[in-house]
PDB file of C-alpha atoms in Angstrom:
ATOM      1  CA  UNK A   1     -36.863  11.432 -12.739  1.00  0.00           C
ATOM      2  CA  UNK A   2     -37.528   8.222 -13.464  1.00  0.00           C
ATOM      3  CA  UNK A   3     -36.364   5.245 -11.834  1.00  0.00           C
ATOM      4  CA  UNK A   4     -34.862   3.418 -14.697  1.00  0.00           C
ATOM      5  CA  UNK A   5     -32.634   6.715 -15.132  1.00  0.00           C
ATOM      6  CA  UNK A   6     -31.440   6.726 -11.567  1.00  0.00           C
ATOM      7  CA  UNK A   7     -30.639   2.824 -12.003  1.00  0.00           C
ATOM      8  CA  UNK A   8     -28.415   3.809 -15.452  1.00  0.00           C
ATOM      9  CA  UNK A   9     -26.482   6.765 -13.406  1.00  0.00           C
ATOM     10  CA  UNK A  10     -25.662   4.442 -10.662  1.00  0.00           C
ATOM     11  CA  UNK A  11     -24.484   1.538 -12.789  1.00  0.00           C
ATOM     12  CA  UNK A  12     -22.521   4.172 -14.725  1.00  0.00           C
ATOM     13  CA  UNK A  13     -20.771   5.449 -11.567  1.00  0.00           C
ATOM     14  CA  UNK A  14     -20.208   1.819 -10.388  1.00  0.00           C
ATOM     15  CA  UNK A  15     -18.648   1.386 -13.762  1.00  0.00           C
ATOM     16  CA  UNK A  16     -16.316   4.093 -13.533  1.00  0.00           C
ATOM     17  CA  UNK A  17     -15.218   2.806  -9.759  1.00  0.00           C
ATOM     18  CA  UNK A  18     -14.332  -0.202 -11.641  1.00  0.00           C
ATOM     19  CA  UNK A  19     -12.039   1.319 -13.904  1.00  0.00           C
ATOM     20  CA  UNK A  20     -10.308   2.503 -11.043  1.00  0.00           C
ATOM     21  CA  UNK A  21     -10.007  -0.618  -8.798  1.00  0.00           C
ATOM     22  CA  UNK A  22      -9.807  -3.367 -11.882  1.00  0.00           C
ATOM     23  CA  UNK A  23     -11.149  -6.027  -9.702  1.00  0.00           C
ATOM     24  CA  UNK A  24     -14.125  -7.245 -11.474  1.00  0.00           C
ATOM     25  CA  UNK A  25     -16.388  -7.246  -8.351  1.00  0.00           C
ATOM     26  CA  UNK A  26     -17.764  -3.553  -9.065  1.00  0.00           C
ATOM     27  CA  UNK A  27     -18.688  -5.004 -12.511  1.00  0.00           C
ATOM     28  CA  UNK A  28     -21.153  -7.427 -11.269  1.00  0.00           C
ATOM     29  CA  UNK A  29     -22.968  -4.577  -9.502  1.00  0.00           C
ATOM     30  CA  UNK A  30     -22.777  -2.699 -12.616  1.00  0.00           C
ATOM     31  CA  UNK A  31     -24.322  -5.534 -14.395  1.00  0.00           C
ATOM     32  CA  UNK A  32     -27.046  -5.597 -11.562  1.00  0.00           C
ATOM     33  CA  UNK A  33     -27.683  -2.057 -11.525  1.00  0.00           C
ATOM     34  CA  UNK A  34     -28.423  -2.423 -15.590  1.00  0.00           C
ATOM     35  CA  UNK A  35     -30.883  -5.058 -14.906  1.00  0.00           C
ATOM     36  CA  UNK A  36     -32.624  -3.202 -12.390  1.00  0.00           C
ATOM     37  CA  UNK A  37     -32.919  -0.386 -14.918  1.00  0.00           C
ATOM     38  CA  UNK A  38     -34.501  -2.761 -17.413  1.00  0.00           C
ATOM     39  CA  UNK A  39     -37.204  -3.627 -14.810  1.00  0.00           C
ATOM     40  CA  UNK A  40     -37.825  -0.374 -13.871  1.00  0.00           C
ATOM     41  CA  UNK A  41     -38.356   0.712 -17.828  1.00  0.00           C
ATOM     42  CA  UNK A  42     -40.600  -2.469 -18.253  1.00  0.00           C
ATOM     43  CA  UNK A  43     -42.430  -2.033 -14.497  1.00  0.00           C
ATOM     44  CA  UNK A  44     -41.787   1.752 -12.998  1.00  0.00           C
ATOM     45  CA  UNK A  45     -43.846   1.276  -9.852  1.00  0.00           C
ATOM     46  CA  UNK A  46     -42.570  -1.927  -9.250  1.00  0.00           C
ATOM     47  CA  UNK A  47     -39.235  -0.766  -6.894  1.00  0.00           C
ATOM     48  CA  UNK A  48     -38.850  -4.115  -4.833  1.00  0.00           C
ATOM     49  CA  UNK A  49     -39.013  -5.994  -7.732  1.00  0.00           C
ATOM     50  CA  UNK A  50     -36.371  -3.767  -9.528  1.00  0.00           C
ATOM     51  CA  UNK A  51     -33.932  -4.002  -6.225  1.00  0.00           C
ATOM     52  CA  UNK A  52     -34.671  -7.905  -5.966  1.00  0.00           C
ATOM     53  CA  UNK A  53     -33.690  -8.448  -9.547  1.00  0.00           C
ATOM     54  CA  UNK A  54     -30.449  -6.331  -9.405  1.00  0.00           C
ATOM     55  CA  UNK A  55     -29.555  -8.029  -6.139  1.00  0.00           C
ATOM     56  CA  UNK A  56     -29.959 -11.571  -7.128  1.00  0.00           C
ATOM     57  CA  UNK A  57     -27.981 -11.007 -11.080  1.00  0.00           C
ATOM     58  CA  UNK A  58     -25.284  -9.345  -8.913  1.00  0.00           C
ATOM     59  CA  UNK A  59     -25.249 -12.355  -6.481  1.00  0.00           C
ATOM     60  CA  UNK A  60     -25.212 -14.855  -9.155  1.00  0.00           C
ATOM     61  CA  UNK A  61     -22.668 -13.154 -10.846  1.00  0.00           C
ATOM     62  CA  UNK A  62     -20.522 -13.188  -7.974  1.00  0.00           C
ATOM     63  CA  UNK A  63     -20.998 -16.864  -6.907  1.00  0.00           C
ATOM     64  CA  UNK A  64     -20.431 -18.029 -10.034  1.00  0.00           C
ATOM     65  CA  UNK A  65     -17.423 -16.424 -11.158  1.00  0.00           C
ATOM     66  CA  UNK A  66     -15.444 -16.442  -8.200  1.00  0.00           C
ATOM     67  CA  UNK A  67     -14.539 -20.289  -8.666  1.00  0.00           C
ATOM     68  CA  UNK A  68     -13.999 -19.487 -12.052  1.00  0.00           C
ATOM     69  CA  UNK A  69     -11.505 -16.787 -11.737  1.00  0.00           C
ATOM     70  CA  UNK A  70      -9.780 -18.629  -8.928  1.00  0.00           C
ATOM     71  CA  UNK A  71      -9.456 -21.652 -11.134  1.00  0.00           C
ATOM     72  CA  UNK A  72      -7.619 -19.391 -14.028  1.00  0.00           C
ATOM     73  CA  UNK A  73      -5.574 -17.440 -11.444  1.00  0.00           C
ATOM     74  CA  UNK A  74      -4.206 -20.705 -10.101  1.00  0.00           C
ATOM     75  CA  UNK A  75      -3.681 -22.625 -13.430  1.00  0.00           C
ATOM     76  CA  UNK A  76      -0.630 -23.132 -14.791  1.00  0.00           C
ATOM     77  CA  UNK A  77       1.297 -20.466 -16.511  1.00  0.00           C
ATOM     78  CA  UNK A  78      -1.017 -17.443 -15.504  1.00  0.00           C
ATOM     79  CA  UNK A  79       1.297 -14.421 -14.282  1.00  0.00           C
ATOM     80  CA  UNK A  80      -0.683 -11.533 -12.957  1.00  0.00           C
ATOM     81  CA  UNK A  81       0.516  -8.398 -14.764  1.00  0.00           C
ATOM     82  CA  UNK A  82       1.174  -6.617 -11.534  1.00  0.00           C
ATOM     83  CA  UNK A  83       3.652  -9.020 -10.031  1.00  0.00           C
ATOM     84  CA  UNK A  84       6.238  -8.077 -13.221  1.00  0.00           C
ATOM     85  CA  UNK A  85       6.334  -4.496 -11.569  1.00  0.00           C
ATOM     86  CA  UNK A  86       8.044  -5.415  -8.354  1.00  0.00           C
ATOM     87  CA  UNK A  87      12.117  -4.891  -8.363  1.00  0.00           C
ATOM     88  CA  UNK A  88      11.461  -2.808 -11.855  1.00  0.00           C
ATOM     89  CA  UNK A  89      12.890   0.773 -12.221  1.00  0.00           C
ATOM     90  CA  UNK A  90      10.649   3.902 -12.861  1.00  0.00           C
ATOM     91  CA  UNK A  91      10.949   7.398 -12.716  1.00  0.00           C
ATOM     92  CA  UNK A  92       8.957  10.123 -10.874  1.00  0.00           C
ATOM     93  CA  UNK A  93       6.760  12.290 -13.055  1.00  0.00           C
ATOM     94  CA  UNK A  94       4.806  13.661 -10.279  1.00  0.00           C
ATOM     95  CA  UNK A  95       6.728  14.528  -6.959  1.00  0.00           C
ATOM     96  CA  UNK A  96       6.055  12.033  -4.043  1.00  0.00           C
ATOM     97  CA  UNK A  97       5.504  13.346  -0.637  1.00  0.00           C
ATOM     98  CA  UNK A  98       5.685  10.340   2.104  1.00  0.00           C
ATOM     99  CA  UNK A  99       1.718  10.033   2.793  1.00  0.00           C
ATOM    100  CA  UNK A 100       0.557  11.673  -0.421  1.00  0.00           C
ATOM    101  CA  UNK A 101       0.547  10.079  -3.797  1.00  0.00           C
ATOM    102  CA  UNK A 102       2.776  11.014  -6.776  1.00  0.00           C
ATOM    103  CA  UNK A 103       2.809   9.435 -10.075  1.00  0.00           C
ATOM    104  CA  UNK A 104       5.658   7.179 -11.549  1.00  0.00           C
ATOM    105  CA  UNK A 105       6.492   6.062 -14.993  1.00  0.00           C
ATOM    106  CA  UNK A 106       7.671   2.390 -15.205  1.00  0.00           C
ATOM    107  CA  UNK A 107       8.063   1.465 -18.770  1.00  0.00           C
ATOM    108  CA  UNK A 108       5.372   2.702 -20.874  1.00  0.00           C
ATOM    109  CA  UNK A 109       2.779   2.943 -18.137  1.00  0.00           C
ATOM    110  CA  UNK A 110       2.012   5.271 -15.614  1.00  0.00           C
ATOM    111  CA  UNK A 111       1.240   4.753 -12.330  1.00  0.00           C
ATOM    112  CA  UNK A 112       0.020   6.409  -8.960  1.00  0.00           C
ATOM    113  CA  UNK A 113       2.819   6.056  -6.508  1.00  0.00           C
ATOM    114  CA  UNK A 114       3.241   6.320  -2.694  1.00  0.00           C
ATOM    115  CA  UNK A 115       6.751   6.385  -0.868  1.00  0.00           C
ATOM    116  CA  UNK A 116       7.951   6.882   3.057  1.00  0.00           C
ATOM    117  CA  UNK A 117      10.761   8.885   1.215  1.00  0.00           C
ATOM    118  CA  UNK A 118      10.653  12.370  -0.482  1.00  0.00           C
ATOM    119  CA  UNK A 119      10.874  12.117  -4.069  1.00  0.00           C
ATOM    120  CA  UNK A 120      11.443  14.577  -6.260  1.00  0.00           C
ATOM    121  CA  UNK A 121      10.722  14.582 -10.694  1.00  0.00           C
ATOM    122  CA  UNK A 122      12.816  12.720 -12.412  1.00  0.00           C
ATOM    123  CA  UNK A 123      14.307  10.502  -9.759  1.00  0.00           C
ATOM    124  CA  UNK A 124      14.948   7.165 -10.508  1.00  0.00           C
ATOM    125  CA  UNK A 125      12.999   4.652  -8.126  1.00  0.00           C
ATOM    126  CA  UNK A 126      12.322   0.820  -7.645  1.00  0.00           C
ATOM    127  CA  UNK A 127       9.001  -0.605  -7.417  1.00  0.00           C
ATOM    128  CA  UNK A 128       8.768  -2.358  -4.087  1.00  0.00           C
ATOM    129  CA  UNK A 129       4.905  -3.514  -3.978  1.00  0.00           C
ATOM    130  CA  UNK A 130       1.647  -2.997  -5.996  1.00  0.00           C
ATOM    131  CA  UNK A 131      -2.043  -3.281  -4.876  1.00  0.00           C
ATOM    132  CA  UNK A 132      -4.571  -3.020  -7.502  1.00  0.00           C
ATOM    133  CA  UNK A 133      -3.822   0.553  -8.925  1.00  0.00           C
ATOM    134  CA  UNK A 134      -1.221   1.616  -6.722  1.00  0.00           C
ATOM    135  CA  UNK A 135       2.565   1.225  -6.575  1.00  0.00           C
ATOM    136  CA  UNK A 136       5.015   1.714  -3.503  1.00  0.00           C
ATOM    137  CA  UNK A 137       8.274   2.777  -4.550  1.00  0.00           C
ATOM    138  CA  UNK A 138      11.951   3.606  -3.218  1.00  0.00           C
ATOM    139  CA  UNK A 139      14.850   5.344  -4.447  1.00  0.00           C
ATOM    140  CA  UNK A 140      16.624   3.345  -6.665  1.00  0.00           C
ATOM    141  CA  UNK A 141      20.076   4.149  -5.314  1.00  0.00           C
ATOM    142  CA  UNK A 142      19.860   2.240  -2.522  1.00  0.00           C
ATOM    143  CA  UNK A 143      19.658  -0.911  -4.204  1.00  0.00           C
ATOM    144  CA  UNK A 144      22.156  -0.743  -6.970  1.00  0.00           C
TER     145      UNK A 144
END
């Protein structure tokens, strides 16, 4: 298999992983892999050049976008969409056992969720925290 195909497959896998994390850091690795694929297509035998080109692009994107994202996040009026979830009510779609993932619907969105309690389907819950793609919930009745 040609090296450029391997780089494209790697870029695709990294892009799918980025979709799960929503952090934009994996996106830079995806773009670096795409650059490496381009170099591999132009110079198929220059393996070191492929790795170096992809690494440099990834590093440059990471270094230059971090201050920009920090500035945007600290700007007046910026609110992370996830912070509004904390305290909201949701409904368990897929039962949650302690230490296991389940699914909770909050508003019109569904989230992977964890809890320290056993929560049955259709039980009302309250969001107590959020990580990148997972929310932690507790039984709603404890807080009403």
